[in-house]
Amino acid sequence: MATMTLVQAIARTLDEEMARDDAVVVLGEDVGKRGGVFLATEGLQQKYGPDRVIDTPLSEAAIIGAAVGMAAHGLRPVAEIQFADYVFPGFDQLVSQAAKLRYRSGAQFTAPMVVRMPSGGGVKGGHHHSQSPEAHFVHTAGLKVVVVSTPYDAKGLLKTAIRDDDPVVFMEPKRLYRAVKEEVPDEDYTIPLGQAAVRREGDDLTLIYYGTVAPEVLQAADELEKVGIRPHVLDLRSLMPWDKEAVLEAVSRTGRVMIVADAPRHASFASEVAATIAEEVLDQLEAPPVRVTGFDTPYPYAQDKLYMPTVTRILNATKKVLDY
Amino acid sequence: MIKDTQRFKPFTRDPIALVNEHGEWIGSFDLDLDDDQLRTLYRDMVAARLLDERLLLLQRSGKSSFAMEAAGHEGIQIAIAHTVKRGFDWLFPYYRDHGMLLALGVPALEIFAETLATKADPAKGRQMPNHPGSKKLNAFTVASPIASHIPPAAGAAISAKIQNTGQVVVTTFGDGATSEGDWHAGVNFAAAQGAPAVFVVENNRYAISVDLQKQTGSENLAVKAKAYGMPGYYLDGMDVLASYYVMQEVIERTRVGAGPALVEAVVYRYGPHSSADDDRLYRPKEEVEHWKQRDPIERYRKFLAGRSLWDEAWEAELREEIGTELARALEEAEAAGPVPEVWMFDDVYAEPLWPQVEQRRLLEEELGA
């Protein structure tokens, strides 16, 4: 058992998976000699060589597209996109090739691959280093989507993603890379996709979140507990598939629910969860489902900390939900 | 690391040809194909042309929704099918390559079944006509978005290199594809890695209606190779023997580690872009007639006749035999019956996730009602 940050857990897991399976290769910009701009692939090229840890040209289309071809040809590529904001030149490869290869070929060809990307704001990066584009991926059938928020989950979910037979978009909130340290077991373990983590148990309302807003949500939960309100807090961790069962169970029990995420509100994943709750358990609700999200603006630079849901914004919304 | 090839030079001023328009051999070396091999090239070109006609007929008769003609492209396509190691090398074809895939060994049954979306389609009726593929023959299933298969082709070639398999990856695409960012991304990455990839542009001068002059400022497409650090061969793709020998040499130099290459095969499509296109809007009939004078089948027929390897009786026999084979394959494809509606929920993922399970139930309810 070692204590480590989220980004260290990623690097450690990649190392373990590359040692376990020769088919696992890593590719991306600066992942080799440099060990990645966030050091998520630190030391891997020294250990496994330039054929398995490939410094690619500066081209997201090449990185994701080549990963599709490698996967179809028998490898298990783990591609890194340096920032989620830069995935768009490779978006066609994700949507037209990775997501549809199994389907369009009748499962003759498949793309077992992972596309890792640091996502979210809070690091003063402006709109091109802060976005959380998960809704695009969830909207594309054929892709699985994971958003981690803890070192422990990062290891278990990355292992699952690498061993999965489908393409997995694996989002890593960059502001959490070094925010917390946690004990991560040395042994091999996996966490199934589609299983939410219960972060707090309670009966008064359900707080659903994923990814980069974890610190704010957990702090808001602490504040609520101080005044005698016990929220049930769920970290979804995986958005495709997502844990509808855990969500509906908790919402039916508490009757009140908020979904917190940093991505813009319109057509967001939070909206999908809210709509599903409204469709399936409306009669159990004592208040409308409330979304606390980023704003429908590009991610601003100067207001970096104000764009994503703050503790105050979460608590204000909580009042509405509780007083309804 | 680029080695000079033996017979052919890259970046020639004129397209490389070995048989002139009168069917005469103009190569500077001796033919080393035996009579059977020479006749098989002809047979496969005729089969490709007949398949093309049948696919168009299926669209005209309302049995399929769409057809894309390839008549005029047969020289380079059949040459590729005969110069790769079948089922060992990988092919990343595009949507006009059905004749190439037939010659490679993809059963006509599968091509017809894909066209008609019947149960005999290995891809289970998922795609529109002209999008075949075959895992058995390492022919990557065709995707519509232009040039989107180029980065995956580069990836497969890099994988072959990493694993030292000795395989070559041959990718085909049209002239319009060379303008896409994905094309650059894939060709550039393959070159940077020295991967065993051969990129072949079937340049028919038109991307639907946009002609080559509007597509690029380059003098031709082969010269683009220069900037990527690879040889670019400018080839008469309507000359099946030139196509055969150039592809053979390029594939083998790539196989031994000389890195990727680009081949520009100059061809012409006689038909419109697709059954949904009207080519009278953008090109004169005379131009089409002009290119038909260079027809790969006609020209090669003259060549064979000059060597007493062709006569009318054989031609009739050949057409009868291919026609019967195609008719039988079509019959079998139709007899397999349409794919079941609920197949649409399979193969989205290795195992359906709960949204597919729920939505399949919804459709079943709708159909059952």
mmCIF file of C-alpha atoms in Angstrom, chain B:
data_model
loop_
_atom_site.group_PDB
_atom_site.id
_atom_site.type_symbol
_atom_site.label_atom_id
_atom_site.label_comp_id
_atom_site.label_asym_id
_atom_site.label_seq_id
_atom_site.Cartn_x
_atom_site.Cartn_y
_atom_site.Cartn_z
ATOM 1 C CA MET B 1 15.691 5.604 -44.850
ATOM 2 C CA ILE B 2 14.610 5.563 -48.483
ATOM 3 C CA LYS B 3 16.194 3.131 -50.889
ATOM 4 C CA ASP B 4 16.116 3.589 -54.634
ATOM 5 C CA THR B 5 14.004 1.038 -56.390
ATOM 6 C CA GLN B 6 15.262 -0.976 -59.294
ATOM 7 C CA ARG B 7 12.888 -0.766 -62.224
ATOM 8 C CA PHE B 8 10.934 2.341 -61.489
ATOM 9 C CA LYS B 9 11.869 5.862 -60.563
ATOM 10 C CA PRO B 10 9.663 8.028 -58.367
ATOM 11 C CA PHE B 11 8.530 11.492 -59.415
ATOM 12 C CA THR B 12 8.528 10.917 -63.177
ATOM 13 C CA ARG B 13 7.176 13.633 -65.426
ATOM 14 C CA ASP B 14 4.721 11.286 -67.106
ATOM 15 C CA PRO B 15 2.725 8.416 -65.645
ATOM 16 C CA ILE B 16 4.599 5.115 -65.705
ATOM 17 C CA ALA B 17 3.128 2.853 -68.426
ATOM 18 C CA LEU B 18 4.211 -0.527 -69.767
ATOM 19 C CA VAL B 19 1.523 -1.090 -72.391
ATOM 20 C CA ASN B 20 0.599 1.614 -74.878
ATOM 21 C CA GLU B 21 -2.893 2.417 -76.142
ATOM 22 C CA HIS B 22 -2.455 -0.030 -78.994
ATOM 23 C CA GLY B 23 -1.802 -2.841 -76.531
ATOM 24 C CA GLU B 24 1.920 -3.007 -77.231
ATOM 25 C CA TRP B 25 4.473 -3.724 -74.520
ATOM 26 C CA ILE B 26 6.740 -0.709 -74.080
ATOM 27 C CA GLY B 27 8.524 -1.834 -70.917
ATOM 28 C CA SER B 28 12.325 -1.824 -70.772
ATOM 29 C CA PHE B 29 12.432 -5.248 -69.120
ATOM 30 C CA ASP B 30 11.113 -8.694 -69.977
ATOM 31 C CA LEU B 31 7.693 -9.779 -68.813
ATOM 32 C CA ASP B 32 8.011 -12.504 -66.222
ATOM 33 C CA LEU B 33 4.351 -13.410 -65.733
ATOM 34 C CA ASP B 34 3.201 -16.703 -67.173
ATOM 35 C CA ASP B 35 0.166 -17.065 -69.443
ATOM 36 C CA ASP B 36 -2.130 -18.070 -66.595
ATOM 37 C CA GLN B 37 -1.147 -15.060 -64.536
ATOM 38 C CA LEU B 38 -1.612 -12.762 -67.500
ATOM 39 C CA ARG B 39 -5.062 -14.154 -68.236
ATOM 40 C CA THR B 40 -6.100 -14.046 -64.575
ATOM 41 C CA LEU B 41 -5.478 -10.292 -64.499
ATOM 42 C CA TYR B 42 -7.829 -9.970 -67.443
ATOM 43 C CA ARG B 43 -10.420 -12.268 -65.947
ATOM 44 C CA ASP B 44 -10.438 -10.324 -62.669
ATOM 45 C CA MET B 45 -10.814 -6.987 -64.453
ATOM 46 C CA VAL B 46 -13.783 -8.328 -66.407
ATOM 47 C CA ALA B 47 -15.281 -9.739 -63.198
ATOM 48 C CA ALA B 48 -14.882 -6.350 -61.517
ATOM 49 C CA ARG B 49 -16.619 -4.641 -64.438
ATOM 50 C CA LEU B 50 -19.479 -7.152 -64.447
ATOM 51 C CA LEU B 51 -19.894 -6.862 -60.680
ATOM 52 C CA ASP B 52 -19.997 -3.098 -61.087
ATOM 53 C CA GLU B 53 -22.771 -3.415 -63.667
ATOM 54 C CA ARG B 54 -24.794 -5.763 -61.473
ATOM 55 C CA LEU B 55 -24.527 -3.468 -58.462
ATOM 56 C CA LEU B 56 -25.809 -0.587 -60.579
ATOM 57 C CA LEU B 57 -28.667 -2.763 -61.840
ATOM 58 C CA LEU B 58 -29.667 -3.551 -58.258
ATOM 59 C CA GLN B 59 -29.957 0.152 -57.583
ATOM 60 C CA ARG B 60 -31.814 0.849 -60.848
ATOM 61 C CA SER B 61 -34.298 -1.925 -60.119
ATOM 62 C CA GLY B 62 -34.963 -0.550 -56.653
ATOM 63 C CA LYS B 63 -33.433 -3.472 -54.779
ATOM 64 C CA SER B 64 -30.668 -1.371 -53.277
ATOM 65 C CA SER B 65 -30.581 2.270 -52.291
ATOM 66 C CA PHE B 66 -27.298 3.285 -53.822
ATOM 67 C CA ALA B 67 -24.478 2.367 -56.183
ATOM 68 C CA MET B 68 -21.019 3.727 -56.853
ATOM 69 C CA GLU B 69 -19.496 2.764 -60.155
ATOM 70 C CA ALA B 70 -15.850 1.868 -60.473
ATOM 71 C CA ALA B 71 -15.603 1.232 -64.227
ATOM 72 C CA GLY B 72 -12.293 2.718 -65.365
ATOM 73 C CA HIS B 73 -10.527 1.943 -62.084
ATOM 74 C CA GLU B 74 -9.933 -1.771 -62.702
ATOM 75 C CA GLY B 75 -6.260 -1.625 -63.695
ATOM 76 C CA ILE B 76 -4.859 -0.444 -60.383
ATOM 77 C CA GLN B 77 -7.492 -2.244 -58.308
ATOM 78 C CA ILE B 78 -6.836 -5.684 -59.756
ATOM 79 C CA ALA B 79 -3.087 -5.069 -59.660
ATOM 80 C CA ILE B 80 -3.275 -4.384 -55.914
ATOM 81 C CA ALA B 81 -5.304 -7.535 -55.279
ATOM 82 C CA HIS B 82 -2.581 -9.519 -57.060
ATOM 83 C CA THR B 83 0.484 -7.923 -55.499
ATOM 84 C CA VAL B 84 -0.399 -8.035 -51.800
ATOM 85 C CA LYS B 85 0.000 -11.269 -49.859
ATOM 86 C CA ARG B 86 -3.634 -12.227 -49.588
ATOM 87 C CA GLY B 87 -4.956 -12.612 -46.089
ATOM 88 C CA PHE B 88 -1.560 -11.650 -44.683
ATOM 89 C CA ASP B 89 -1.038 -8.048 -45.716
ATOM 90 C CA TRP B 90 -3.712 -5.543 -44.701
ATOM 91 C CA LEU B 91 -5.844 -3.453 -47.007
ATOM 92 C CA PHE B 92 -7.647 -0.235 -46.095
ATOM 93 C CA PRO B 93 -9.925 0.240 -49.097
ATOM 94 C CA TYR B 94 -12.403 2.990 -49.920
ATOM 95 C CA TYR B 95 -15.917 2.878 -51.304
ATOM 96 C CA ARG B 96 -15.060 2.315 -54.972
ATOM 97 C CA ASP B 97 -12.960 -0.802 -54.372
ATOM 98 C CA HIS B 98 -15.520 -3.616 -54.590
ATOM 99 C CA GLY B 99 -13.816 -5.011 -57.700
ATOM 100 C CA MET B 100 -10.488 -5.054 -55.875
ATOM 101 C CA LEU B 101 -12.036 -6.902 -52.946
ATOM 102 C CA LEU B 102 -13.672 -9.432 -55.255
ATOM 103 C CA ALA B 103 -10.286 -10.123 -56.841
ATOM 104 C CA LEU B 104 -8.725 -10.355 -53.395
ATOM 105 C CA GLY B 105 -11.097 -13.176 -52.586
ATOM 106 C CA VAL B 106 -14.040 -11.548 -50.839
ATOM 107 C CA PRO B 107 -16.986 -13.700 -51.994
ATOM 108 C CA ALA B 108 -19.436 -11.962 -54.349
ATOM 109 C CA LEU B 109 -22.097 -13.343 -52.015
ATOM 110 C CA GLU B 110 -20.823 -11.074 -49.224
ATOM 111 C CA ILE B 111 -20.652 -8.033 -51.489
ATOM 112 C CA PHE B 112 -24.217 -8.578 -52.714
ATOM 113 C CA ALA B 113 -25.424 -9.298 -49.177
ATOM 114 C CA GLU B 114 -23.850 -6.066 -47.967
ATOM 115 C CA THR B 115 -25.554 -4.233 -50.837
ATOM 116 C CA LEU B 116 -28.946 -5.723 -50.001
ATOM 117 C CA ALA B 117 -28.504 -5.841 -46.193
ATOM 118 C CA THR B 118 -29.355 -9.510 -45.918
ATOM 119 C CA LYS B 119 -28.296 -11.992 -43.271
ATOM 120 C CA ALA B 120 -25.389 -13.186 -45.411
ATOM 121 C CA ASP B 121 -23.682 -9.816 -44.902
ATOM 122 C CA PRO B 122 -20.816 -10.304 -42.427
ATOM 123 C CA ALA B 123 -21.415 -6.704 -41.332
ATOM 124 C CA LYS B 124 -25.052 -7.525 -40.519
ATOM 125 C CA GLY B 125 -26.664 -4.883 -42.700
ATOM 126 C CA ARG B 126 -25.104 -1.987 -40.857
ATOM 127 C CA GLN B 127 -23.853 0.049 -43.798
ATOM 128 C CA MET B 128 -25.034 1.391 -47.117
ATOM 129 C CA PRO B 129 -23.925 -0.328 -50.342
ATOM 130 C CA ASN B 130 -20.266 -0.099 -51.409
ATOM 131 C CA HIS B 131 -18.963 -0.460 -47.839
ATOM 132 C CA PRO B 132 -17.661 -4.041 -47.668
ATOM 133 C CA GLY B 133 -14.863 -5.437 -45.521
ATOM 134 C CA SER B 134 -13.421 -8.790 -44.568
ATOM 135 C CA LYS B 135 -11.597 -9.746 -41.427
ATOM 136 C CA LYS B 136 -10.618 -13.049 -43.000
ATOM 137 C CA LEU B 137 -8.741 -11.197 -45.735
ATOM 138 C CA ASN B 138 -7.551 -8.315 -43.531
ATOM 139 C CA ALA B 139 -9.609 -5.866 -45.589
ATOM 140 C CA PHE B 140 -10.650 -3.119 -43.171
ATOM 141 C CA THR B 141 -14.363 -2.409 -43.458
ATOM 142 C CA VAL B 142 -14.978 0.689 -45.584
ATOM 143 C CA ALA B 143 -16.104 3.903 -43.853
ATOM 144 C CA SER B 144 -17.726 6.810 -45.686
ATOM 145 C CA PRO B 145 -15.919 9.831 -44.167
ATOM 146 C CA ILE B 146 -13.227 10.604 -46.712
ATOM 147 C CA ALA B 147 -9.655 9.812 -45.585
ATOM 148 C CA SER B 148 -10.793 8.803 -42.107
ATOM 149 C CA HIS B 149 -9.230 5.374 -42.718
ATOM 150 C CA ILE B 150 -5.781 6.822 -43.369
ATOM 151 C CA PRO B 151 -4.724 7.315 -39.698
ATOM 152 C CA PRO B 152 -5.990 3.816 -38.797
ATOM 153 C CA ALA B 153 -3.994 2.437 -41.743
ATOM 154 C CA ALA B 154 -0.910 4.216 -40.393
ATOM 155 C CA GLY B 155 -1.649 2.699 -36.968
ATOM 156 C CA ALA B 156 -1.948 -0.826 -38.356
ATOM 157 C CA ALA B 157 1.351 -0.351 -40.196
ATOM 158 C CA ILE B 158 3.056 0.940 -37.033
ATOM 159 C CA SER B 159 1.656 -2.063 -35.171
ATOM 160 C CA ALA B 160 3.019 -4.417 -37.854
ATOM 161 C CA LYS B 161 6.410 -2.744 -37.507
ATOM 162 C CA ILE B 162 6.429 -2.898 -33.690
ATOM 163 C CA GLN B 163 5.494 -6.570 -33.805
ATOM 164 C CA ASN B 164 7.856 -7.233 -36.697
ATOM 165 C CA THR B 165 5.252 -9.214 -38.614
ATOM 166 C CA GLY B 166 6.523 -8.540 -42.136
ATOM 167 C CA GLN B 167 3.106 -7.343 -43.201
ATOM 168 C CA VAL B 168 2.517 -4.411 -45.511
ATOM 169 C CA VAL B 169 -0.542 -2.172 -45.202
ATOM 170 C CA VAL B 170 -1.936 -0.912 -48.513
ATOM 171 C CA THR B 171 -4.419 1.957 -48.392
ATOM 172 C CA THR B 172 -6.503 3.294 -51.267
ATOM 173 C CA PHE B 173 -8.486 6.513 -51.578
ATOM 174 C CA GLY B 174 -9.587 9.041 -54.151
ATOM 175 C CA ASP B 175 -7.961 12.307 -55.207
ATOM 176 C CA GLY B 176 -10.245 14.370 -52.957
ATOM 177 C CA ALA B 177 -8.960 12.488 -49.906
ATOM 178 C CA THR B 178 -5.540 14.093 -50.284
ATOM 179 C CA SER B 179 -7.054 17.414 -49.180
ATOM 180 C CA GLU B 180 -8.285 16.093 -45.835
ATOM 181 C CA GLY B 181 -6.455 16.755 -42.587
ATOM 182 C CA ASP B 182 -6.762 13.070 -41.714
ATOM 183 C CA TRP B 183 -4.832 12.197 -44.868
ATOM 184 C CA HIS B 184 -1.933 14.380 -43.831
ATOM 185 C CA ALA B 185 -2.122 13.126 -40.241
ATOM 186 C CA GLY B 186 -1.922 9.487 -41.282
ATOM 187 C CA VAL B 187 0.683 9.787 -44.035
ATOM 188 C CA ASN B 188 2.883 11.996 -41.864
ATOM 189 C CA PHE B 189 2.750 9.658 -38.845
ATOM 190 C CA ALA B 190 3.494 6.579 -40.987
ATOM 191 C CA ALA B 191 6.469 8.393 -42.502
ATOM 192 C CA ALA B 192 7.801 9.589 -39.137
ATOM 193 C CA GLN B 193 7.695 5.984 -37.919
ATOM 194 C CA GLY B 194 9.067 4.448 -41.139
ATOM 195 C CA ALA B 195 6.046 2.146 -41.043
ATOM 196 C CA PRO B 196 5.330 -0.418 -43.784
ATOM 197 C CA ALA B 197 2.466 1.490 -45.411
ATOM 198 C CA VAL B 198 1.754 2.015 -49.103
ATOM 199 C CA PHE B 199 -0.692 4.808 -49.904
ATOM 200 C CA VAL B 200 -2.408 4.574 -53.277
ATOM 201 C CA VAL B 201 -4.508 7.380 -54.661
ATOM 202 C CA GLU B 202 -6.945 6.295 -57.356
ATOM 203 C CA ASN B 203 -6.930 9.662 -59.033
ATOM 204 C CA ASN B 204 -10.005 9.858 -61.255
ATOM 205 C CA ARG B 205 -9.727 13.661 -61.422
ATOM 206 C CA TYR B 206 -13.043 14.351 -59.728
ATOM 207 C CA ALA B 207 -14.206 14.537 -56.118
ATOM 208 C CA ILE B 208 -17.880 14.325 -57.066
ATOM 209 C CA SER B 209 -17.862 17.464 -59.247
ATOM 210 C CA VAL B 210 -14.727 19.262 -58.089
ATOM 211 C CA ASP B 211 -11.925 18.716 -60.571
ATOM 212 C CA LEU B 212 -8.279 18.224 -59.747
ATOM 213 C CA GLN B 213 -7.320 21.827 -60.534
ATOM 214 C CA LYS B 214 -9.682 22.991 -57.810
ATOM 215 C CA GLN B 215 -8.494 20.248 -55.450
ATOM 216 C CA THR B 216 -4.812 21.107 -55.312
ATOM 217 C CA GLY B 217 -2.143 23.502 -56.452
ATOM 218 C CA SER B 218 0.317 20.636 -56.813
ATOM 219 C CA GLU B 219 1.392 19.620 -60.338
ATOM 220 C CA ASN B 220 0.185 16.110 -59.526
ATOM 221 C CA LEU B 221 -0.504 14.065 -56.379
ATOM 222 C CA ALA B 222 2.616 11.912 -56.452
ATOM 223 C CA VAL B 223 4.805 14.952 -55.736
ATOM 224 C CA LYS B 224 3.155 15.335 -52.352
ATOM 225 C CA ALA B 225 5.243 12.345 -51.239
ATOM 226 C CA LYS B 226 8.405 14.424 -51.430
ATOM 227 C CA ALA B 227 7.434 16.559 -48.471
ATOM 228 C CA TYR B 228 6.800 13.476 -46.336
ATOM 229 C CA GLY B 229 10.190 11.969 -47.117
ATOM 230 C CA MET B 230 8.899 9.095 -49.194
ATOM 231 C CA PRO B 231 8.993 8.201 -52.890
ATOM 232 C CA GLY B 232 5.950 9.124 -54.977
ATOM 233 C CA TYR B 233 5.209 7.032 -58.048
ATOM 234 C CA TYR B 234 3.209 8.575 -60.860
ATOM 235 C CA LEU B 235 1.468 5.686 -62.543
ATOM 236 C CA ASP B 236 -0.939 4.951 -65.369
ATOM 237 C CA GLY B 237 -3.548 3.176 -63.268
ATOM 238 C CA MET B 238 -5.449 2.138 -66.402
ATOM 239 C CA ASP B 239 -2.461 0.016 -67.414
ATOM 240 C CA VAL B 240 -2.864 -3.155 -65.397
ATOM 241 C CA LEU B 241 0.663 -4.403 -66.080
ATOM 242 C CA ALA B 242 2.301 -1.113 -65.120
ATOM 243 C CA SER B 243 0.139 -1.101 -62.014
ATOM 244 C CA TYR B 244 1.104 -4.680 -61.258
ATOM 245 C CA TYR B 245 4.842 -4.163 -61.588
ATOM 246 C CA VAL B 246 4.930 -0.831 -59.778
ATOM 247 C CA MET B 247 2.822 -2.128 -56.901
ATOM 248 C CA GLN B 248 4.899 -5.283 -56.684
ATOM 249 C CA GLU B 249 8.095 -3.312 -56.408
ATOM 250 C CA VAL B 250 6.716 -0.703 -54.026
ATOM 251 C CA ILE B 251 5.157 -3.293 -51.724
ATOM 252 C CA GLU B 252 8.329 -5.333 -51.565
ATOM 253 C CA ARG B 253 10.614 -2.341 -50.875
ATOM 254 C CA THR B 254 8.231 -1.379 -48.101
ATOM 255 C CA ARG B 255 8.191 -4.928 -46.765
ATOM 256 C CA VAL B 256 11.952 -4.995 -46.355
ATOM 257 C CA GLY B 257 11.912 -1.854 -44.244
ATOM 258 C CA ALA B 258 12.391 0.986 -46.712
ATOM 259 C CA GLY B 259 9.435 2.870 -45.246
ATOM 260 C CA PRO B 260 6.173 4.062 -46.734
ATOM 261 C CA ALA B 261 5.504 5.144 -50.316
ATOM 262 C CA LEU B 262 2.818 6.990 -52.218
ATOM 263 C CA VAL B 263 1.483 5.810 -55.562
ATOM 264 C CA GLU B 264 -0.690 8.030 -57.716
ATOM 265 C CA ALA B 265 -2.661 5.839 -60.089
ATOM 266 C CA VAL B 266 -4.184 7.937 -62.846
ATOM 267 C CA VAL B 267 -7.616 6.511 -63.674
ATOM 268 C CA TYR B 268 -11.004 7.790 -64.762
ATOM 269 C CA ARG B 269 -14.481 6.930 -63.614
ATOM 270 C CA TYR B 270 -16.854 6.515 -66.527
ATOM 271 C CA GLY B 271 -19.971 6.797 -64.436
ATOM 272 C CA PRO B 272 -21.148 9.563 -62.139
ATOM 273 C CA HIS B 273 -19.812 9.727 -58.558
ATOM 274 C CA SER B 274 -22.761 7.647 -57.433
ATOM 275 C CA SER B 275 -26.296 6.767 -58.408
ATOM 276 C CA ALA B 276 -27.315 10.008 -56.694
ATOM 277 C CA ASP B 277 -25.058 12.135 -58.883
ATOM 278 C CA ASP B 278 -25.518 13.668 -62.349
ATOM 279 C CA ASP B 279 -22.108 14.088 -63.955
ATOM 280 C CA ARG B 280 -23.522 15.951 -66.969
ATOM 281 C CA LEU B 281 -23.566 18.994 -64.702
ATOM 282 C CA TYR B 282 -19.809 19.201 -64.440
ATOM 283 C CA ARG B 283 -18.012 17.371 -67.252
ATOM 284 C CA PRO B 284 -18.471 17.146 -71.032
ATOM 285 C CA LYS B 285 -19.419 13.851 -72.603
ATOM 286 C CA GLU B 286 -16.421 14.149 -74.931
ATOM 287 C CA GLU B 287 -14.092 14.029 -71.969
ATOM 288 C CA VAL B 288 -15.611 10.755 -70.795
ATOM 289 C CA GLU B 289 -15.328 9.343 -74.306
ATOM 290 C CA HIS B 290 -11.714 10.450 -74.508
ATOM 291 C CA TRP B 291 -10.816 8.527 -71.353
ATOM 292 C CA LYS B 292 -12.749 5.470 -72.457
ATOM 293 C CA GLN B 293 -10.241 5.190 -75.300
ATOM 294 C CA ARG B 294 -7.710 4.329 -72.596
ATOM 295 C CA ASP B 295 -9.931 1.681 -71.043
ATOM 296 C CA PRO B 296 -7.888 -0.765 -68.939
ATOM 297 C CA ILE B 297 -9.805 -3.822 -70.149
ATOM 298 C CA GLU B 298 -9.797 -2.912 -73.840
ATOM 299 C CA ARG B 299 -6.148 -2.017 -73.814
ATOM 300 C CA TYR B 300 -5.153 -5.184 -72.032
ATOM 301 C CA ARG B 301 -7.330 -7.248 -74.349
ATOM 302 C CA LYS B 302 -5.315 -5.946 -77.284
ATOM 303 C CA PHE B 303 -2.152 -6.835 -75.424
ATOM 304 C CA LEU B 304 -3.337 -10.398 -74.792
ATOM 305 C CA ALA B 305 -4.633 -10.814 -78.336
ATOM 306 C CA GLY B 306 -1.221 -9.736 -79.620
ATOM 307 C CA ARG B 307 0.229 -12.679 -77.708
ATOM 308 C CA SER B 308 -2.505 -15.063 -78.771
ATOM 309 C CA LEU B 309 -3.818 -15.225 -75.215
ATOM 310 C CA TRP B 310 -7.255 -13.887 -76.069
ATOM 311 C CA ASP B 311 -9.955 -14.726 -78.576
ATOM 312 C CA GLU B 312 -13.688 -14.163 -78.853
ATOM 313 C CA ALA B 313 -14.536 -17.679 -77.769
ATOM 314 C CA TRP B 314 -12.583 -17.311 -74.543
ATOM 315 C CA GLU B 315 -14.165 -13.933 -73.913
ATOM 316 C CA ALA B 316 -17.651 -15.406 -74.302
ATOM 317 C CA GLU B 317 -16.779 -18.339 -72.081
ATOM 318 C CA LEU B 318 -15.322 -16.019 -69.461
ATOM 319 C CA ARG B 319 -18.342 -13.729 -69.376
ATOM 320 C CA GLU B 320 -20.681 -16.683 -69.202
ATOM 321 C CA GLU B 321 -18.742 -18.195 -66.322
ATOM 322 C CA ILE B 322 -18.454 -14.943 -64.325
ATOM 323 C CA GLY B 323 -22.069 -14.069 -65.090
ATOM 324 C CA THR B 324 -23.217 -17.404 -63.734
ATOM 325 C CA GLU B 325 -21.082 -17.073 -60.615
ATOM 326 C CA LEU B 326 -22.418 -13.592 -59.926
ATOM 327 C CA ALA B 327 -26.000 -14.638 -60.569
ATOM 328 C CA ARG B 328 -25.657 -17.546 -58.162
ATOM 329 C CA ALA B 329 -24.056 -15.317 -55.513
ATOM 330 C CA LEU B 330 -26.810 -12.745 -55.877
ATOM 331 C CA GLU B 331 -29.475 -15.394 -55.592
ATOM 332 C CA GLU B 332 -27.857 -16.755 -52.448
ATOM 333 C CA ALA B 333 -27.490 -13.275 -50.960
ATOM 334 C CA GLU B 334 -31.177 -12.535 -51.539
ATOM 335 C CA ALA B 335 -32.259 -15.933 -50.253
ATOM 336 C CA ALA B 336 -30.557 -15.252 -46.916
ATOM 337 C CA GLY B 337 -33.394 -12.832 -46.199
ATOM 338 C CA PRO B 338 -33.318 -9.363 -44.657
ATOM 339 C CA VAL B 339 -31.469 -8.798 -41.393
ATOM 340 C CA PRO B 340 -33.767 -8.844 -38.349
ATOM 341 C CA GLU B 341 -34.717 -5.405 -36.998
ATOM 342 C CA VAL B 342 -33.277 -6.018 -33.543
ATOM 343 C CA TRP B 343 -29.794 -6.612 -34.957
ATOM 344 C CA MET B 344 -29.398 -2.855 -34.841
ATOM 345 C CA PHE B 345 -28.711 -3.119 -31.111
ATOM 346 C CA ASP B 346 -25.867 -5.638 -31.407
ATOM 347 C CA ASP B 347 -22.180 -4.754 -31.782
ATOM 348 C CA VAL B 348 -22.528 -1.234 -30.451
ATOM 349 C CA TYR B 349 -20.369 -2.640 -27.659
ATOM 350 C CA ALA B 350 -18.930 -6.107 -27.046
ATOM 351 C CA GLU B 351 -21.917 -6.647 -24.747
ATOM 352 C CA PRO B 352 -24.997 -4.421 -24.940
ATOM 353 C CA LEU B 353 -25.110 -1.796 -22.178
ATOM 354 C CA TRP B 354 -28.372 -1.043 -20.424
ATOM 355 C CA PRO B 355 -29.459 1.653 -22.866
ATOM 356 C CA GLN B 356 -29.303 -0.850 -25.765
ATOM 357 C CA VAL B 357 -31.106 -3.476 -23.672
ATOM 358 C CA GLU B 358 -33.895 -1.063 -22.735
ATOM 359 C CA GLN B 359 -34.228 0.395 -26.207
ATOM 360 C CA ARG B 360 -34.276 -3.007 -27.867
ATOM 361 C CA ARG B 361 -37.220 -3.913 -25.638
ATOM 362 C CA LEU B 362 -38.937 -0.700 -26.683
ATOM 363 C CA LEU B 363 -38.549 -1.543 -30.372
ATOM 364 C CA GLU B 364 -39.717 -5.108 -29.819
ATOM 365 C CA GLU B 365 -42.847 -3.772 -28.172
ATOM 366 C CA GLU B 366 -43.431 -1.440 -31.086
ATOM 367 C CA LEU B 367 -42.961 -4.218 -33.631
ATOM 368 C CA GLY B 368 -45.027 -6.690 -31.666
ATOM 369 C CA ALA B 369 -47.957 -4.290 -31.401
#
